[in-house]
Steps between C-alpha positions, in 0.01 A plus 500: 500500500653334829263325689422572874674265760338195658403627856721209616751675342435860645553356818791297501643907311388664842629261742847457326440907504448533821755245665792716276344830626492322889876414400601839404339621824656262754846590303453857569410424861817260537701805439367764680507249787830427419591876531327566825658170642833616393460854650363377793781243556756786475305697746483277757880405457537914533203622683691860529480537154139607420532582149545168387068500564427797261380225182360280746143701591433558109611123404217340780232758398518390151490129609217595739322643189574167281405277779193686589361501087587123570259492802728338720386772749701311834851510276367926430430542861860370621698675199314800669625448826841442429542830286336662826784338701784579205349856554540506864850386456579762287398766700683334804161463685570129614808464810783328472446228722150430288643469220601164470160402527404672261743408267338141602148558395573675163774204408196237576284681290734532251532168476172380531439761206770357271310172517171613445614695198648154364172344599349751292656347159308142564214511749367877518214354693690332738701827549234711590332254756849310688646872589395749769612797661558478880366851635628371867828367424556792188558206227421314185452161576452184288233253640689202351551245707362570768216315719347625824671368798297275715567434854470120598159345595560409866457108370822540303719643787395156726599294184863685474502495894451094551721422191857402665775663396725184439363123367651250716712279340310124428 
């Protein structure tokens, strides 16, 4: 009879398991994002034409659903929102002159969602901790790059100040 596998072995079965199962999901969410960006892009190019948002509600609650099994609960929260606002559109509860901004907001979070779902495929960790949803500004935002801004200490604006603008010539 075969003999059981070296627990070394078991492992290395589950993680190669795993990161082809995490593959299969971040292909699936590629697509459906792929869909919704699509739909939304000829939306906004047509905003009279509300039926090209009928797929996009059921496409972003089934990514909400995969994202929130994932826990990346801020990614859930802001594929949430955005079928809200997709919803509002629909029902043509958002003006004219609004629109544009929201047309903004969704297209950042779009974006910001593309890259977390590629994130996803290498560094599911880092996924879940470098994005957040913005409840104020109504976005998905990545925290990459980005360091608080410090005003001057007063010593540094009296170095800039006494510095002269031009060395003389010796």
């Amino acid at each position: 009879p075969p003999q059981p596998l070296e627990p070394w072995m078991e492992e290395l079965y589950r993680r190669v398991s795993d990161h082809q199962t995490m593959g299969s999901v971040v292909d699936e969410l590629r697509a459906s994002l792929a869909d919704v960006e699509n739909c939304m892009d000829q939306y906004f190019r047509d905003p009279g034409n509300d039926t090209l948002l009928g797929s996009v509600p059921p496409k972003l609650q089934q990514m909400r659903g995969v994202l929130s099994v994932l826990g990346l609960d801020q990614a859930s929260l802001a594929v949430a929102r955005m079928r809200e606002l997709v919803e509002t559109l629909m029902q043509g509860g958002i003006a004219a002159e609004a629109q544009p901004a929201v047309f903004e907001r969704i297209g950042n979070s779009l974006g910001a969602l593309g890259f977390l779902i590629d994130m996803l495929g290498y560094q599911r960790a880092l996924a879940r901790k470098l994005f957040v949803y913005d409840e104020e500004h109504g976005e998905l935002r990545s925290l990459m790059g980005r360091a608080p801004a410090q005003a001057p200490q007063e010593s540094e604006v009296l170095d800039i100040a006494l510095v002269p603008d031009e060395v003389p010539a010796p």
